[in-house]
Amino acid sequence: MFKRFRRVRINEKLRDLLTQTKLSTDDFIYPLFIKDGTKYKREIESMPGVFQMSIDEILKECETLKKLGLYSIILFGIPDAKDSVGSDALCEHGIIAKAIKAIKQAHPDMFVTTDLCFCEYTDHGHCGILDPVNETVNNDATLKILADQAVIHAKSGVDMIAPSGMMDGMITTLRKALDKAGFVNLPIMSYSTKFASAYYGPFRDVAESSPSFGDRRSYQMNPANRDEAINESIEDEKEGADILMVKPALAYLDIIRDIANITRLPLAVYNVSGEYAMLKAAHKANLIDYDKVMMETLLGFKRAGADIIITYHAKEAAKILNESKL
Ligand code: PBG
Ligand code: ZN
């Protein structure tokens, strides 16, 4: 006797009935990069299909996204002027504040999340205020300005904030600051388990956020550590995060599953720039069936335990999903 597993694979309709994981346009958050100016739209060489855009172009892009059934975006602001404390991020008229207001005004039906960090805004490219003594990011000084940044985003009308700087105590600090300012219903999606990853390379081109010296290993996590990865997310849950995240996604599917098993909070994954760039390069070199590999990859994230997938593939995937529904 042996088990005939193929019995349930033999018929297409039966295969459909038994499919456990399905992707949908509702799973995706699409990242957008915003620059000052007008009619500005520049493609990033390492990330074909990904652009830096001025606010007017972003408003048009939202139109396109909605037609595809995509209503969720995450914004990254890229200011023209940077300084040691990231002042543009702390100003009501800064690039991100302007963008949130413009998008929510033109597209109130879009769900707008903002990445909350300082690396795009500081001239040194690190994720917070530097400590002059040991030349790394000063945790507690950064918490203070992160709180200010969060309140500015909230007042501008953002729907959710996503702190990505991996500072300790970040979620407690932000929850307190938002509540005190009256934003008790503003959700926090924490980049709770974020690794110091070489997969962020292309992002730093598009976000103009490479550290001018050193790296981020004193605040982002060591890719080798599984226990610490779980502890980081559980701590953010305790501190009051509403949604947790694992980032990057592809090389960390085990961590995604571990955290999904241990929390009952929703879990996001960030399918990062380097992962996107690899598929694009393989496609360009004619090495893979791009659409199929992309969909299989995204499905893998969801099967591993992701409720939300932040991905540069969102538009391409939405097109495929929409066509297959017809
Ligand atoms: C900012 C931030 C980064 C990414 C998202 N938010 C870069 C970094 O930490 O260096 C990476 C996203 C990607 O690679 O697509 N802290
Ligand atoms: Zn950062």
mmCIF file with all atom_site columns, N, CA and C in Angstrom, residues 143-179:
data_model
loop_
_atom_site.group_PDB
_atom_site.id
_atom_site.type_symbol
_atom_site.label_atom_id
_atom_site.label_alt_id
_atom_site.label_comp_id
_atom_site.label_asym_id
_atom_site.label_entity_id
_atom_site.label_seq_id
_atom_site.pdbx_PDB_ins_code
_atom_site.Cartn_x
_atom_site.Cartn_y
_atom_site.Cartn_z
_atom_site.occupancy
_atom_site.B_iso_or_equiv
_atom_site.pdbx_formal_charge
_atom_site.auth_seq_id
_atom_site.auth_comp_id
_atom_site.auth_asym_id
_atom_site.auth_atom_id
_atom_site.pdbx_PDB_model_num
ATOM 1   N N  . LEU A 1 143 ? 14.989 58.862 19.550 1.00 0.00 ? 143 LEU A N  1
ATOM 2   C CA . LEU A 1 143 ? 13.583 58.620 19.928 1.00 0.00 ? 143 LEU A CA 1
ATOM 3   C C  . LEU A 1 143 ? 12.815 59.932 20.000 1.00 0.00 ? 143 LEU A C  1
ATOM 4   N N  . LYS A 1 144 ? 13.463 60.948 20.571 1.00 0.00 ? 144 LYS A N  1
ATOM 5   C CA . LYS A 1 144 ? 12.776 62.241 20.729 1.00 0.00 ? 144 LYS A CA 1
ATOM 6   C C  . LYS A 1 144 ? 12.365 62.819 19.375 1.00 0.00 ? 144 LYS A C  1
ATOM 7   N N  . ILE A 1 145 ? 13.286 62.812 18.423 1.00 0.00 ? 145 ILE A N  1
ATOM 8   C CA . ILE A 1 145 ? 12.922 63.422 17.131 1.00 0.00 ? 145 ILE A CA 1
ATOM 9   C C  . ILE A 1 145 ? 12.016 62.504 16.302 1.00 0.00 ? 145 ILE A C  1
ATOM 10  N N  . LEU A 1 146 ? 12.110 61.188 16.554 1.00 0.00 ? 146 LEU A N  1
ATOM 11  C CA . LEU A 1 146 ? 11.171 60.271 15.878 1.00 0.00 ? 146 LEU A CA 1
ATOM 12  C C  . LEU A 1 146 ? 9.741  60.588 16.287 1.00 0.00 ? 146 LEU A C  1
ATOM 13  N N  . ALA A 1 147 ? 9.561  60.909 17.577 1.00 0.00 ? 147 ALA A N  1
ATOM 14  C CA . ALA A 1 147 ? 8.222  61.251 18.079 1.00 0.00 ? 147 ALA A CA 1
ATOM 15  C C  . ALA A 1 147 ? 7.714  62.507 17.370 1.00 0.00 ? 147 ALA A C  1
ATOM 16  N N  . ASP A 1 148 ? 8.591  63.494 17.213 1.00 0.00 ? 148 ASP A N  1
ATOM 17  C CA . ASP A 1 148 ? 8.186  64.730 16.518 1.00 0.00 ? 148 ASP A CA 1
ATOM 18  C C  . ASP A 1 148 ? 7.820  64.433 15.067 1.00 0.00 ? 148 ASP A C  1
ATOM 19  N N  . GLN A 1 149 ? 8.645  63.605 14.437 1.00 0.00 ? 149 GLN A N  1
ATOM 20  C CA . GLN A 1 149 ? 8.391  63.245 13.042 1.00 0.00 ? 149 GLN A CA 1
ATOM 21  C C  . GLN A 1 149 ? 7.032  62.546 12.901 1.00 0.00 ? 149 GLN A C  1
ATOM 22  N N  . ALA A 1 150 ? 6.731  61.656 13.832 1.00 0.00 ? 150 ALA A N  1
ATOM 23  C CA . ALA A 1 150 ? 5.463  60.911 13.778 1.00 0.00 ? 150 ALA A CA 1
ATOM 24  C C  . ALA A 1 150 ? 4.274  61.862 13.889 1.00 0.00 ? 150 ALA A C  1
ATOM 25  N N  . VAL A 1 151 ? 4.380  62.838 14.778 1.00 0.00 ? 151 VAL A N  1
ATOM 26  C CA . VAL A 1 151 ? 3.261  63.762 14.975 1.00 0.00 ? 151 VAL A CA 1
ATOM 27  C C  . VAL A 1 151 ? 3.079  64.633 13.724 1.00 0.00 ? 151 VAL A C  1
ATOM 28  N N  . ILE A 1 152 ? 4.168  64.983 13.075 1.00 0.00 ? 152 ILE A N  1
ATOM 29  C CA . ILE A 1 152 ? 4.055  65.748 11.825 1.00 0.00 ? 152 ILE A CA 1
ATOM 30  C C  . ILE A 1 152 ? 3.346  64.924 10.743 1.00 0.00 ? 152 ILE A C  1
ATOM 31  N N  . HIS A 1 153 ? 3.701  63.675 10.632 1.00 0.00 ? 153 HIS A N  1
ATOM 32  C CA . HIS A 1 153 ? 3.021  62.809 9.655  1.00 0.00 ? 153 HIS A CA 1
ATOM 33  C C  . HIS A 1 153 ? 1.531  62.699 10.002 1.00 0.00 ? 153 HIS A C  1
ATOM 34  N N  . ALA A 1 154 ? 1.270  62.513 11.293 1.00 0.00 ? 154 ALA A N  1
ATOM 35  C CA . ALA A 1 154 ? -0.122 62.355 11.734 1.00 0.00 ? 154 ALA A CA 1
ATOM 36  C C  . ALA A 1 154 ? -0.928 63.612 11.418 1.00 0.00 ? 154 ALA A C  1
ATOM 37  N N  . LYS A 1 155 ? -0.365 64.759 11.740 1.00 0.00 ? 155 LYS A N  1
ATOM 38  C CA . LYS A 1 155 ? -1.085 66.017 11.491 1.00 0.00 ? 155 LYS A CA 1
ATOM 39  C C  . LYS A 1 155 ? -1.276 66.255 9.992  1.00 0.00 ? 155 LYS A C  1
ATOM 40  N N  . SER A 1 156 ? -0.401 65.725 9.188  1.00 0.00 ? 156 SER A N  1
ATOM 41  C CA . SER A 1 156 ? -0.527 65.887 7.735  1.00 0.00 ? 156 SER A CA 1
ATOM 42  C C  . SER A 1 156 ? -1.600 64.970 7.165  1.00 0.00 ? 156 SER A C  1
ATOM 43  N N  . GLY A 1 157 ? -2.045 63.996 7.971  1.00 0.00 ? 157 GLY A N  1
ATOM 44  C CA . GLY A 1 157 ? -3.167 63.162 7.536  1.00 0.00 ? 157 GLY A CA 1
ATOM 45  C C  . GLY A 1 157 ? -2.804 61.735 7.148  1.00 0.00 ? 157 GLY A C  1
ATOM 46  N N  . VAL A 1 158 ? -1.648 61.270 7.570  1.00 0.00 ? 158 VAL A N  1
ATOM 47  C CA . VAL A 1 158 ? -1.246 59.909 7.206  1.00 0.00 ? 158 VAL A CA 1
ATOM 48  C C  . VAL A 1 158 ? -2.180 58.886 7.848  1.00 0.00 ? 158 VAL A C  1
ATOM 49  N N  . ASP A 1 159 ? -2.331 57.723 7.203  1.00 0.00 ? 159 ASP A N  1
ATOM 50  C CA . ASP A 1 159 ? -3.231 56.685 7.721  1.00 0.00 ? 159 ASP A CA 1
ATOM 51  C C  . ASP A 1 159 ? -2.518 55.689 8.630  1.00 0.00 ? 159 ASP A C  1
ATOM 52  N N  . MET A 1 160 ? -1.208 55.520 8.428  1.00 0.00 ? 160 MET A N  1
ATOM 53  C CA . MET A 1 160 ? -0.452 54.567 9.263  1.00 0.00 ? 160 MET A CA 1
ATOM 54  C C  . MET A 1 160 ? 1.019  54.978 9.206  1.00 0.00 ? 160 MET A C  1
ATOM 55  N N  . ILE A 1 161 ? 1.732  54.798 10.316 1.00 0.00 ? 161 ILE A N  1
ATOM 56  C CA . ILE A 1 161 ? 3.176  55.074 10.261 1.00 0.00 ? 161 ILE A CA 1
ATOM 57  C C  . ILE A 1 161 ? 3.954  53.767 10.408 1.00 0.00 ? 161 ILE A C  1
ATOM 58  N N  . ALA A 1 162 ? 5.106  53.752 9.769  1.00 0.00 ? 162 ALA A N  1
ATOM 59  C CA . ALA A 1 162 ? 5.937  52.550 9.774  1.00 0.00 ? 162 ALA A CA 1
ATOM 60  C C  . ALA A 1 162 ? 7.372  52.923 10.151 1.00 0.00 ? 162 ALA A C  1
ATOM 61  N N  . PRO A 1 163 ? 7.664  52.912 11.459 1.00 0.00 ? 163 PRO A N  1
ATOM 62  C CA . PRO A 1 163 ? 9.010  53.248 11.896 1.00 0.00 ? 163 PRO A CA 1
ATOM 63  C C  . PRO A 1 163 ? 10.017 52.161 11.507 1.00 0.00 ? 163 PRO A C  1
ATOM 64  N N  . SER A 1 164 ? 11.119 52.585 10.856 1.00 0.00 ? 164 SER A N  1
ATOM 65  C CA . SER A 1 164 ? 12.043 51.595 10.283 1.00 0.00 ? 164 SER A CA 1
ATOM 66  C C  . SER A 1 164 ? 13.459 51.713 10.821 1.00 0.00 ? 164 SER A C  1
ATOM 67  N N  . GLY A 1 165 ? 13.656 52.536 11.867 1.00 0.00 ? 165 GLY A N  1
ATOM 68  C CA . GLY A 1 165 ? 15.031 52.844 12.279 1.00 0.00 ? 165 GLY A CA 1
ATOM 69  C C  . GLY A 1 165 ? 15.676 51.872 13.253 1.00 0.00 ? 165 GLY A C  1
ATOM 70  N N  . MET A 1 166 ? 14.906 50.893 13.750 1.00 0.00 ? 166 MET A N  1
ATOM 71  C CA . MET A 1 166 ? 15.442 49.898 14.694 1.00 0.00 ? 166 MET A CA 1
ATOM 72  C C  . MET A 1 166 ? 16.058 50.529 15.949 1.00 0.00 ? 166 MET A C  1
ATOM 73  N N  . MET A 1 167 ? 15.417 51.593 16.449 1.00 0.00 ? 167 MET A N  1
ATOM 74  C CA . MET A 1 167 ? 15.839 52.139 17.740 1.00 0.00 ? 167 MET A CA 1
ATOM 75  C C  . MET A 1 167 ? 15.098 51.386 18.848 1.00 0.00 ? 167 MET A C  1
ATOM 76  N N  . ASP A 1 168 ? 15.747 51.143 19.964 1.00 0.00 ? 168 ASP A N  1
ATOM 77  C CA . ASP A 1 168 ? 15.085 50.484 21.092 1.00 0.00 ? 168 ASP A CA 1
ATOM 78  C C  . ASP A 1 168 ? 14.091 51.452 21.735 1.00 0.00 ? 168 ASP A C  1
ATOM 79  N N  . GLY A 1 169 ? 12.938 50.951 22.081 1.00 0.00 ? 169 GLY A N  1
ATOM 80  C CA . GLY A 1 169 ? 11.919 51.780 22.724 1.00 0.00 ? 169 GLY A CA 1
ATOM 81  C C  . GLY A 1 169 ? 11.121 52.631 21.751 1.00 0.00 ? 169 GLY A C  1
ATOM 82  N N  . MET A 1 170 ? 11.348 52.382 20.467 1.00 0.00 ? 170 MET A N  1
ATOM 83  C CA . MET A 1 170 ? 10.734 53.177 19.396 1.00 0.00 ? 170 MET A CA 1
ATOM 84  C C  . MET A 1 170 ? 9.197  53.134 19.453 1.00 0.00 ? 170 MET A C  1
ATOM 85  N N  . ILE A 1 171 ? 8.651  51.952 19.649 1.00 0.00 ? 171 ILE A N  1
ATOM 86  C CA . ILE A 1 171 ? 7.189  51.820 19.564 1.00 0.00 ? 171 ILE A CA 1
ATOM 87  C C  . ILE A 1 171 ? 6.506  52.454 20.791 1.00 0.00 ? 171 ILE A C  1
ATOM 88  N N  . THR A 1 172 ? 7.033  52.207 21.973 1.00 0.00 ? 172 THR A N  1
ATOM 89  C CA . THR A 1 172 ? 6.484  52.855 23.178 1.00 0.00 ? 172 THR A CA 1
ATOM 90  C C  . THR A 1 172 ? 6.486  54.362 23.007 1.00 0.00 ? 172 THR A C  1
ATOM 91  N N  . THR A 1 173 ? 7.625  54.887 22.569 1.00 0.00 ? 173 THR A N  1
ATOM 92  C CA . THR A 1 173 ? 7.774  56.333 22.408 1.00 0.00 ? 173 THR A CA 1
ATOM 93  C C  . THR A 1 173 ? 6.762  56.888 21.409 1.00 0.00 ? 173 THR A C  1
ATOM 94  N N  . LEU A 1 174 ? 6.624  56.206 20.274 1.00 0.00 ? 174 LEU A N  1
ATOM 95  C CA . LEU A 1 174 ? 5.734  56.713 19.229 1.00 0.00 ? 174 LEU A CA 1
ATOM 96  C C  . LEU A 1 174 ? 4.270  56.599 19.639 1.00 0.00 ? 174 LEU A C  1
ATOM 97  N N  . ARG A 1 175 ? 3.915  55.495 20.277 1.00 0.00 ? 175 ARG A N  1
ATOM 98  C CA . ARG A 1 175 ? 2.519  55.317 20.701 1.00 0.00 ? 175 ARG A CA 1
ATOM 99  C C  . ARG A 1 175 ? 2.132  56.421 21.685 1.00 0.00 ? 175 ARG A C  1
ATOM 100 N N  . LYS A 1 176 ? 3.057  56.685 22.624 1.00 0.00 ? 176 LYS A N  1
ATOM 101 C CA . LYS A 1 176 ? 2.795  57.715 23.631 1.00 0.00 ? 176 LYS A CA 1
ATOM 102 C C  . LYS A 1 176 ? 2.636  59.081 22.972 1.00 0.00 ? 176 LYS A C  1
ATOM 103 N N  . ALA A 1 177 ? 3.542  59.388 22.054 1.00 0.00 ? 177 ALA A N  1
ATOM 104 C CA . ALA A 1 177 ? 3.514  60.705 21.401 1.00 0.00 ? 177 ALA A CA 1
ATOM 105 C C  . ALA A 1 177 ? 2.242  60.869 20.565 1.00 0.00 ? 177 ALA A C  1
ATOM 106 N N  . LEU A 1 178 ? 1.860  59.817 19.852 1.00 0.00 ? 178 LEU A N  1
ATOM 107 C CA . LEU A 1 178 ? 0.651  59.903 19.019 1.00 0.00 ? 178 LEU A CA 1
ATOM 108 C C  . LEU A 1 178 ? -0.588 60.044 19.892 1.00 0.00 ? 178 LEU A C  1
ATOM 109 N N  . ASP A 1 179 ? -0.658 59.271 20.953 1.00 0.00 ? 179 ASP A N  1
ATOM 110 C CA . ASP A 1 179 ? -1.829 59.332 21.838 1.00 0.00 ? 179 ASP A CA 1
ATOM 111 C C  . ASP A 1 179 ? -1.958 60.722 22.457 1.00 0.00 ? 179 ASP A C  1
#
